[in-house]
JSON list of C-alpha atoms in Angstrom, two decimals:
[
{"chain": "A", "resi": 1, "resn": "MET", "atom": "CA", "xyz": [-252.86, -152.39, 58.98]},
{"chain": "A", "resi": 2, "resn": "ASN", "atom": "CA", "xyz": [-250.89, -151.97, 55.74]},
{"chain": "A", "resi": 3, "resn": "PHE", "atom": "CA", "xyz": [-248.55, -154.66, 54.53]},
{"chain": "A", "resi": 4, "resn": "GLU", "atom": "CA", "xyz": [-245.62, -154.64, 52.19]},
{"chain": "A", "resi": 5, "resn": "GLU", "atom": "CA", "xyz": [-244.91, -157.59, 50.10]},
{"chain": "A", "resi": 6, "resn": "ILE", "atom": "CA", "xyz": [-241.39, -158.81, 50.21]},
{"chain": "A", "resi": 7, "resn": "ARG", "atom": "CA", "xyz": [-239.99, -161.43, 47.59]},
{"chain": "A", "resi": 8, "resn": "PHE", "atom": "CA", "xyz": [-236.82, -163.33, 47.84]},
{"chain": "A", "resi": 9, "resn": "SER", "atom": "CA", "xyz": [-234.97, -165.41, 45.37]},
{"chain": "A", "resi": 10, "resn": "GLY", "atom": "CA", "xyz": [-234.86, -168.32, 47.88]},
{"chain": "A", "resi": 11, "resn": "ALA", "atom": "CA", "xyz": [-231.22, -168.48, 48.68]},
{"chain": "A", "resi": 12, "resn": "SER", "atom": "CA", "xyz": [-232.27, -169.49, 52.23]},
{"chain": "A", "resi": 13, "resn": "SER", "atom": "CA", "xyz": [-235.69, -170.80, 51.76]},
{"chain": "A", "resi": 14, "resn": "GLY", "atom": "CA", "xyz": [-236.73, -174.40, 51.65]},
{"chain": "A", "resi": 15, "resn": "LYS", "atom": "CA", "xyz": [-236.56, -177.41, 54.02]},
{"chain": "A", "resi": 16, "resn": "GLY", "atom": "CA", "xyz": [-235.98, -176.13, 57.63]},
{"chain": "A", "resi": 17, "resn": "SER", "atom": "CA", "xyz": [-236.32, -172.51, 56.62]},
{"chain": "A", "resi": 18, "resn": "LEU", "atom": "CA", "xyz": [-238.22, -169.98, 58.79]},
{"chain": "A", "resi": 19, "resn": "VAL", "atom": "CA", "xyz": [-239.08, -167.96, 55.43]},
{"chain": "A", "resi": 20, "resn": "SER", "atom": "CA", "xyz": [-240.63, -168.72, 52.19]},
{"chain": "A", "resi": 21, "resn": "ASP", "atom": "CA", "xyz": [-239.82, -167.08, 48.85]},
{"chain": "A", "resi": 22, "resn": "HIS", "atom": "CA", "xyz": [-242.62, -164.64, 49.13]},
{"chain": "A", "resi": 23, "resn": "ILE", "atom": "CA", "xyz": [-243.94, -163.12, 52.55]},
{"chain": "A", "resi": 24, "resn": "LYS", "atom": "CA", "xyz": [-246.01, -160.25, 53.62]},
{"chain": "A", "resi": 25, "resn": "VAL", "atom": "CA", "xyz": [-244.66, -158.32, 56.49]},
{"chain": "A", "resi": 26, "resn": "PRO", "atom": "CA", "xyz": [-246.35, -155.38, 58.34]},
{"chain": "A", "resi": 27, "resn": "GLU", "atom": "CA", "xyz": [-245.49, -152.07, 56.51]},
{"chain": "A", "resi": 28, "resn": "LYS", "atom": "CA", "xyz": [-243.68, -150.27, 59.19]},
{"chain": "A", "resi": 29, "resn": "LYS", "atom": "CA", "xyz": [-240.82, -147.77, 59.70]},
{"chain": "A", "resi": 30, "resn": "ASN", "atom": "CA", "xyz": [-238.67, -150.14, 61.64]},
{"chain": "A", "resi": 31, "resn": "HIS", "atom": "CA", "xyz": [-237.60, -153.82, 61.29]},
{"chain": "A", "resi": 32, "resn": "HIS", "atom": "CA", "xyz": [-235.58, -156.13, 63.38]},
{"chain": "A", "resi": 33, "resn": "ILE", "atom": "CA", "xyz": [-233.91, -158.78, 61.44]},
{"chain": "A", "resi": 34, "resn": "VAL", "atom": "CA", "xyz": [-232.04, -161.86, 62.77]},
{"chain": "A", "resi": 35, "resn": "PHE", "atom": "CA", "xyz": [-229.53, -163.62, 60.51]},
{"chain": "A", "resi": 36, "resn": "TYR", "atom": "CA", "xyz": [-228.44, -166.88, 62.21]},
{"chain": "A", "resi": 37, "resn": "SER", "atom": "CA", "xyz": [-225.80, -169.55, 61.24]},
{"chain": "A", "resi": 38, "resn": "GLU", "atom": "CA", "xyz": [-227.27, -172.81, 60.71]},
{"chain": "A", "resi": 39, "resn": "GLU", "atom": "CA", "xyz": [-224.00, -174.27, 61.89]},
{"chain": "A", "resi": 40, "resn": "LEU", "atom": "CA", "xyz": [-224.69, -173.26, 65.57]},
{"chain": "A", "resi": 41, "resn": "GLU", "atom": "CA", "xyz": [-225.06, -176.25, 67.84]},
{"chain": "A", "resi": 42, "resn": "ASP", "atom": "CA", "xyz": [-228.84, -176.82, 68.85]},
{"chain": "A", "resi": 43, "resn": "ILE", "atom": "CA", "xyz": [-230.03, -173.87, 66.92]},
{"chain": "A", "resi": 44, "resn": "ASN", "atom": "CA", "xyz": [-233.45, -175.23, 67.04]},
{"chain": "A", "resi": 45, "resn": "ILE", "atom": "CA", "xyz": [-233.61, -174.68, 70.75]},
{"chain": "A", "resi": 46, "resn": "LEU", "atom": "CA", "xyz": [-233.03, -170.97, 70.07]},
{"chain": "A", "resi": 47, "resn": "LEU", "atom": "CA", "xyz": [-235.46, -170.93, 67.20]},
{"chain": "A", "resi": 48, "resn": "GLU", "atom": "CA", "xyz": [-238.23, -172.07, 69.73]},
{"chain": "A", "resi": 49, "resn": "GLY", "atom": "CA", "xyz": [-238.06, -168.60, 71.28]},
{"chain": "A", "resi": 50, "resn": "LYS", "atom": "CA", "xyz": [-238.50, -166.44, 68.24]},
{"chain": "A", "resi": 51, "resn": "ILE", "atom": "CA", "xyz": [-239.65, -163.01, 68.97]},
{"chain": "A", "resi": 52, "resn": "ASP", "atom": "CA", "xyz": [-242.96, -161.85, 67.37]},
{"chain": "A", "resi": 53, "resn": "ASN", "atom": "CA", "xyz": [-242.42, -159.24, 64.58]},
{"chain": "A", "resi": 54, "resn": "TYR", "atom": "CA", "xyz": [-238.80, -160.11, 64.10]},
{"chain": "A", "resi": 55, "resn": "LEU", "atom": "CA", "xyz": [-237.76, -161.58, 60.77]},
{"chain": "A", "resi": 56, "resn": "TYR", "atom": "CA", "xyz": [-235.36, -164.63, 60.94]},
{"chain": "A", "resi": 57, "resn": "PHE", "atom": "CA", "xyz": [-233.16, -165.72, 58.07]},
{"chain": "A", "resi": 58, "resn": "PRO", "atom": "CA", "xyz": [-230.94, -168.83, 58.13]},
{"chain": "A", "resi": 59, "resn": "VAL", "atom": "CA", "xyz": [-227.46, -168.68, 56.76]},
{"chain": "A", "resi": 60, "resn": "LYS", "atom": "CA", "xyz": [-226.21, -172.05, 55.49]},
{"chain": "A", "resi": 61, "resn": "GLU", "atom": "CA", "xyz": [-222.66, -173.05, 55.55]},
{"chain": "A", "resi": 62, "resn": "THR", "atom": "CA", "xyz": [-222.46, -172.79, 51.62]},
{"chain": "A", "resi": 63, "resn": "ASP", "atom": "CA", "xyz": [-224.21, -169.40, 51.45]},
{"chain": "A", "resi": 64, "resn": "ASN", "atom": "CA", "xyz": [-222.53, -166.10, 50.58]},
{"chain": "A", "resi": 65, "resn": "PHE", "atom": "CA", "xyz": [-223.57, -164.12, 53.54]},
{"chain": "A", "resi": 66, "resn": "LEU", "atom": "CA", "xyz": [-223.22, -160.72, 51.63]},
{"chain": "A", "resi": 67, "resn": "ALA", "atom": "CA", "xyz": [-225.58, -161.96, 48.92]},
{"chain": "A", "resi": 68, "resn": "VAL", "atom": "CA", "xyz": [-228.09, -163.30, 51.62]},
{"chain": "A", "resi": 69, "resn": "LEU", "atom": "CA", "xyz": [-227.88, -160.02, 53.50]},
{"chain": "A", "resi": 70, "resn": "GLU", "atom": "CA", "xyz": [-228.37, -157.78, 50.61]},
{"chain": "A", "resi": 71, "resn": "GLU", "atom": "CA", "xyz": [-231.24, -159.87, 49.11]},
{"chain": "A", "resi": 72, "resn": "LYS", "atom": "CA", "xyz": [-233.22, -159.83, 52.41]},
{"chain": "A", "resi": 73, "resn": "LEU", "atom": "CA", "xyz": [-232.68, -156.23, 53.24]},
{"chain": "A", "resi": 74, "resn": "VAL", "atom": "CA", "xyz": [-232.79, -154.30, 49.98]},
{"chain": "A", "resi": 75, "resn": "ASN", "atom": "CA", "xyz": [-236.58, -154.34, 49.56]},
{"chain": "A", "resi": 76, "resn": "LEU", "atom": "CA", "xyz": [-237.42, -153.45, 53.22]},
{"chain": "A", "resi": 77, "resn": "LYS", "atom": "CA", "xyz": [-238.61, -149.90, 53.72]},
{"chain": "A", "resi": 78, "resn": "GLY", "atom": "CA", "xyz": [-237.78, -147.97, 56.77]},
{"chain": "A", "resi": 79, "resn": "PHE", "atom": "CA", "xyz": [-235.00, -148.33, 59.26]},
{"chain": "A", "resi": 80, "resn": "ILE", "atom": "CA", "xyz": [-233.47, -151.74, 60.20]},
{"chain": "A", "resi": 81, "resn": "SER", "atom": "CA", "xyz": [-231.70, -153.14, 63.22]},
{"chain": "A", "resi": 82, "resn": "LEU", "atom": "CA", "xyz": [-230.22, -156.51, 62.97]},
{"chain": "A", "resi": 83, "resn": "SER", "atom": "CA", "xyz": [-228.79, -159.26, 64.95]},
{"chain": "A", "resi": 84, "resn": "ILE", "atom": "CA", "xyz": [-226.09, -161.66, 63.64]},
{"chain": "A", "resi": 85, "resn": "VAL", "atom": "CA", "xyz": [-225.94, -164.95, 65.55]},
{"chain": "A", "resi": 86, "resn": "CYS", "atom": "CA", "xyz": [-222.88, -166.94, 64.49]},
{"chain": "A", "resi": 87, "resn": "HIS", "atom": "CA", "xyz": [-219.36, -168.20, 65.65]},
{"chain": "A", "resi": 88, "resn": "GLY", "atom": "CA", "xyz": [-216.84, -165.67, 66.32]},
{"chain": "A", "resi": 89, "resn": "THR", "atom": "CA", "xyz": [-213.19, -165.04, 67.35]},
{"chain": "A", "resi": 90, "resn": "GLU", "atom": "CA", "xyz": [-211.15, -162.07, 68.42]},
{"chain": "A", "resi": 91, "resn": "LYS", "atom": "CA", "xyz": [-210.31, -161.83, 64.57]},
{"chain": "A", "resi": 92, "resn": "GLY", "atom": "CA", "xyz": [-214.00, -161.77, 63.09]},
{"chain": "A", "resi": 93, "resn": "LEU", "atom": "CA", "xyz": [-217.13, -163.55, 62.35]},
{"chain": "A", "resi": 94, "resn": "LYS", "atom": "CA", "xyz": [-217.76, -166.94, 60.69]},
{"chain": "A", "resi": 95, "resn": "ILE", "atom": "CA", "xyz": [-221.09, -166.88, 58.89]},
{"chain": "A", "resi": 96, "resn": "GLY", "atom": "CA", "xyz": [-221.99, -168.75, 55.63]},
{"chain": "A", "resi": 97, "resn": "ARG", "atom": "CA", "xyz": [-218.94, -169.86, 53.61]},
{"chain": "A", "resi": 98, "resn": "ASP", "atom": "CA", "xyz": [-216.86, -166.84, 54.65]},
{"chain": "A", "resi": 99, "resn": "PHE", "atom": "CA", "xyz": [-214.84, -165.66, 57.68]},
{"chain": "A", "resi": 100, "resn": "PHE", "atom": "CA", "xyz": [-215.13, -161.83, 57.95]},
{"chain": "A", "resi": 101, "resn": "ASP", "atom": "CA", "xyz": [-211.91, -160.64, 59.38]},
{"chain": "A", "resi": 102, "resn": "GLN", "atom": "CA", "xyz": [-210.15, -157.20, 59.26]},
{"chain": "A", "resi": 103, "resn": "ASN", "atom": "CA", "xyz": [-209.50, -157.61, 55.61]},
{"chain": "A", "resi": 104, "resn": "LYS", "atom": "CA", "xyz": [-212.66, -159.29, 54.38]},
{"chain": "A", "resi": 105, "resn": "ILE", "atom": "CA", "xyz": [-214.94, -156.76, 56.25]},
{"chain": "A", "resi": 106, "resn": "PHE", "atom": "CA", "xyz": [-214.48, -154.31, 53.49]},
{"chain": "A", "resi": 107, "resn": "SER", "atom": "CA", "xyz": [-216.37, -156.51, 51.03]},
{"chain": "A", "resi": 108, "resn": "PHE", "atom": "CA", "xyz": [-219.43, -155.14, 52.88]},
{"chain": "A", "resi": 109, "resn": "ASN", "atom": "CA", "xyz": [-218.80, -151.79, 50.91]},
{"chain": "A", "resi": 110, "resn": "SER", "atom": "CA", "xyz": [-220.04, -153.56, 47.84]},
{"chain": "A", "resi": 111, "resn": "LEU", "atom": "CA", "xyz": [-223.50, -153.84, 49.15]},
{"chain": "A", "resi": 112, "resn": "SER", "atom": "CA", "xyz": [-226.08, -151.74, 47.33]},
{"chain": "A", "resi": 113, "resn": "LEU", "atom": "CA", "xyz": [-228.01, -150.63, 50.43]},
{"chain": "A", "resi": 114, "resn": "GLU", "atom": "CA", "xyz": [-229.31, -147.29, 51.29]},
{"chain": "A", "resi": 115, "resn": "ALA", "atom": "CA", "xyz": [-226.86, -145.35, 53.37]},
{"chain": "A", "resi": 116, "resn": "GLY", "atom": "CA", "xyz": [-227.79, -145.25, 56.99]},
{"chain": "A", "resi": 117, "resn": "LYS", "atom": "CA", "xyz": [-230.67, -147.78, 56.56]},
{"chain": "A", "resi": 118, "resn": "ILE", "atom": "CA", "xyz": [-229.21, -150.08, 59.20]},
{"chain": "A", "resi": 119, "resn": "LYS", "atom": "CA", "xyz": [-229.28, -148.16, 62.47]},
{"chain": "A", "resi": 120, "resn": "GLU", "atom": "CA", "xyz": [-227.88, -150.79, 64.89]},
{"chain": "A", "resi": 121, "resn": "ILE", "atom": "CA", "xyz": [-226.10, -154.13, 64.51]},
{"chain": "A", "resi": 122, "resn": "PHE", "atom": "CA", "xyz": [-226.08, -156.62, 67.44]},
{"chain": "A", "resi": 123, "resn": "LEU", "atom": "CA", "xyz": [-223.23, -159.30, 67.06]},
{"chain": "A", "resi": 124, "resn": "TYR", "atom": "CA", "xyz": [-224.06, -162.34, 69.17]},
{"chain": "A", "resi": 125, "resn": "SER", "atom": "CA", "xyz": [-220.61, -163.90, 68.49]},
{"chain": "A", "resi": 126, "resn": "CYS", "atom": "CA", "xyz": [-217.90, -164.92, 70.89]},
{"chain": "A", "resi": 127, "resn": "LEU", "atom": "CA", "xyz": [-214.92, -162.59, 71.52]},
{"chain": "A", "resi": 128, "resn": "VAL", "atom": "CA", "xyz": [-215.46, -160.54, 68.49]},
{"chain": "A", "resi": 129, "resn": "GLY", "atom": "CA", "xyz": [-215.77, -157.23, 70.60]},
{"chain": "A", "resi": 130, "resn": "LYS", "atom": "CA", "xyz": [-212.02, -157.49, 71.38]},
{"chain": "A", "resi": 131, "resn": "ASN", "atom": "CA", "xyz": [-211.27, -156.41, 67.98]},
{"chain": "A", "resi": 132, "resn": "GLU", "atom": "CA", "xyz": [-212.04, -152.73, 68.21]},
{"chain": "A", "resi": 133, "resn": "SER", "atom": "CA", "xyz": [-210.79, -152.02, 64.88]},
{"chain": "A", "resi": 134, "resn": "PHE", "atom": "CA", "xyz": [-213.17, -154.55, 63.26]},
{"chain": "A", "resi": 135, "resn": "ILE", "atom": "CA", "xyz": [-216.11, -153.30, 65.29]},
{"chain": "A", "resi": 136, "resn": "ASN", "atom": "CA", "xyz": [-215.39, -149.58, 64.25]},
{"chain": "A", "resi": 137, "resn": "ASN", "atom": "CA", "xyz": [-214.94, -150.44, 60.56]},
{"chain": "A", "resi": 138, "resn": "LEU", "atom": "CA", "xyz": [-218.09, -152.29, 60.43]},
{"chain": "A", "resi": 139, "resn": "SER", "atom": "CA", "xyz": [-219.79, -149.35, 62.16]},
{"chain": "A", "resi": 140, "resn": "GLU", "atom": "CA", "xyz": [-218.34, -147.00, 59.67]},
{"chain": "A", "resi": 141, "resn": "ILE", "atom": "CA", "xyz": [-219.20, -149.05, 56.74]},
{"chain": "A", "resi": 142, "resn": "PHE", "atom": "CA", "xyz": [-222.97, -149.24, 57.72]},
{"chain": "A", "resi": 143, "resn": "LYS", "atom": "CA", "xyz": [-223.06, -145.86, 59.35]},
{"chain": "A", "resi": 144, "resn": "SER", "atom": "CA", "xyz": [-224.58, -147.65, 62.34]},
{"chain": "A", "resi": 145, "resn": "THR", "atom": "CA", "xyz": [-223.85, -148.50, 66.00]},
{"chain": "A", "resi": 146, "resn": "VAL", "atom": "CA", "xyz": [-222.42, -151.92, 66.51]},
{"chain": "A", "resi": 147, "resn": "TYR", "atom": "CA", "xyz": [-222.85, -153.82, 69.80]},
{"chain": "A", "resi": 148, "resn": "SER", "atom": "CA", "xyz": [-220.75, -156.89, 70.66]},
{"chain": "A", "resi": 149, "resn": "SER", "atom": "CA", "xyz": [-219.11, -158.89, 73.34]},
{"chain": "A", "resi": 150, "resn": "LYS", "atom": "CA", "xyz": [-215.47, -159.20, 74.50]},
{"chain": "A", "resi": 151, "resn": "LYS", "atom": "CA", "xyz": [-216.44, -162.56, 76.12]},
{"chain": "A", "resi": 152, "resn": "LEU", "atom": "CA", "xyz": [-218.13, -165.71, 75.26]},
{"chain": "A", "resi": 153, "resn": "VAL", "atom": "CA", "xyz": [-221.75, -165.48, 74.17]},
{"chain": "A", "resi": 154, "resn": "GLY", "atom": "CA", "xyz": [-224.04, -168.31, 75.24]},
{"chain": "A", "resi": 155, "resn": "HIS", "atom": "CA", "xyz": [-225.23, -170.01, 78.35]},
{"chain": "A", "resi": 156, "resn": "SER", "atom": "CA", "xyz": [-223.92, -168.94, 81.74]},
{"chain": "A", "resi": 157, "resn": "SER", "atom": "CA", "xyz": [-222.96, -172.62, 82.73]},
{"chain": "A", "resi": 158, "resn": "LEU", "atom": "CA", "xyz": [-220.24, -172.19, 80.14]},
{"chain": "A", "resi": 159, "resn": "ASP", "atom": "CA", "xyz": [-219.18, -168.86, 81.71]},
{"chain": "A", "resi": 160, "resn": "ALA", "atom": "CA", "xyz": [-220.86, -167.03, 78.85]},
{"chain": "A", "resi": 161, "resn": "SER", "atom": "CA", "xyz": [-223.57, -164.46, 78.55]},
{"chain": "A", "resi": 162, "resn": "TRP", "atom": "CA", "xyz": [-225.97, -162.99, 76.08]},
{"chain": "A", "resi": 163, "resn": "GLU", "atom": "CA", "xyz": [-225.15, -159.38, 77.44]},
{"chain": "A", "resi": 164, "resn": "LEU", "atom": "CA", "xyz": [-223.35, -157.30, 74.89]},
{"chain": "A", "resi": 165, "resn": "THR", "atom": "CA", "xyz": [-220.78, -155.34, 76.65]},
{"chain": "A", "resi": 166, "resn": "SER", "atom": "CA", "xyz": [-219.18, -153.08, 74.10]},
{"chain": "A", "resi": 167, "resn": "SER", "atom": "CA", "xyz": [-220.27, -150.58, 71.59]},
{"chain": "A", "resi": 168, "resn": "SER", "atom": "CA", "xyz": [-218.65, -148.85, 68.43]},
{"chain": "A", "resi": 169, "resn": "ASN", "atom": "CA", "xyz": [-220.01, -145.56, 69.73]},
{"chain": "A", "resi": 170, "resn": "LEU", "atom": "CA", "xyz": [-218.27, -144.71, 72.91]},
{"chain": "A", "resi": 171, "resn": "LYS", "atom": "CA", "xyz": [-220.99, -142.20, 73.89]},
{"chain": "A", "resi": 172, "resn": "LYS", "atom": "CA", "xyz": [-223.70, -144.88, 73.61]},
{"chain": "A", "resi": 173, "resn": "LYS", "atom": "CA", "xyz": [-223.84, -147.52, 76.46]},
{"chain": "A", "resi": 174, "resn": "PRO", "atom": "CA", "xyz": [-224.46, -150.99, 75.15]},
{"chain": "A", "resi": 175, "resn": "ALA", "atom": "CA", "xyz": [-228.19, -151.13, 76.36]},
{"chain": "A", "resi": 176, "resn": "ASN", "atom": "CA", "xyz": [-228.67, -154.62, 74.83]},
{"chain": "A", "resi": 177, "resn": "ASN", "atom": "CA", "xyz": [-232.35, -153.96, 74.72]},
{"chain": "A", "resi": 178, "resn": "ILE", "atom": "CA", "xyz": [-232.72, -156.21, 71.62]},
{"chain": "A", "resi": 179, "resn": "ARG", "atom": "CA", "xyz": [-232.15, -159.92, 72.09]},
{"chain": "A", "resi": 180, "resn": "PRO", "atom": "CA", "xyz": [-232.86, -162.26, 69.06]},
{"chain": "A", "resi": 181, "resn": "PHE", "atom": "CA", "xyz": [-234.63, -164.95, 71.12]},
{"chain": "A", "resi": 182, "resn": "SER", "atom": "CA", "xyz": [-236.85, -165.22, 74.20]},
{"chain": "A", "resi": 183, "resn": "LYS", "atom": "CA", "xyz": [-235.24, -165.38, 77.71]},
{"chain": "A", "resi": 184, "resn": "GLU", "atom": "CA", "xyz": [-236.41, -169.00, 78.04]},
{"chain": "A", "resi": 185, "resn": "ALA", "atom": "CA", "xyz": [-234.74, -170.06, 74.74]},
{"chain": "A", "resi": 186, "resn": "LEU", "atom": "CA", "xyz": [-231.57, -168.23, 75.63]},
{"chain": "A", "resi": 187, "resn": "SER", "atom": "CA", "xyz": [-231.53, -170.03, 79.10]},
{"chain": "A", "resi": 188, "resn": "ASN", "atom": "CA", "xyz": [-232.27, -173.47, 77.56]},
{"chain": "A", "resi": 189, "resn": "TRP", "atom": "CA", "xyz": [-229.64, -173.17, 75.00]}
]
């Protein structure tokens, strides 16, 4: 098996990190990347259910999410699908030091990523799917399909679910075939 060497500047490496500054990942045409907010309560329970062959990157409260996103994705070859696991509202996403709302979302345009590199984005954030304009703009910026939820995301005991129920592409049903953690971890969280 061929491997590609990926180097990171270390914005999210160190104590408690799931990645080092320098890793080798199998050279392949498709990658699934999970960015998760370290601010999420009991995140370690979810992390016990990491999926093999997915790459996981923490985003600290003080991190610039755009910088972390670009740094981690720019050197990967092939197509990418990604999950973002963070707090959300009907107005947008809270990850790192920023809140990405209808106005701030256009800062993603500044990323120097290859057009169409990200094929699918899965937003595991409460209520963000209610903001169709936000979802559609994110989809247009990345030239990708964005899946989200109009409901609470999380454990069923809190009247929440890990099912993503809406999509930026009305022709494409939210298949939700990619989950960022094992079923056991999702049910324990």
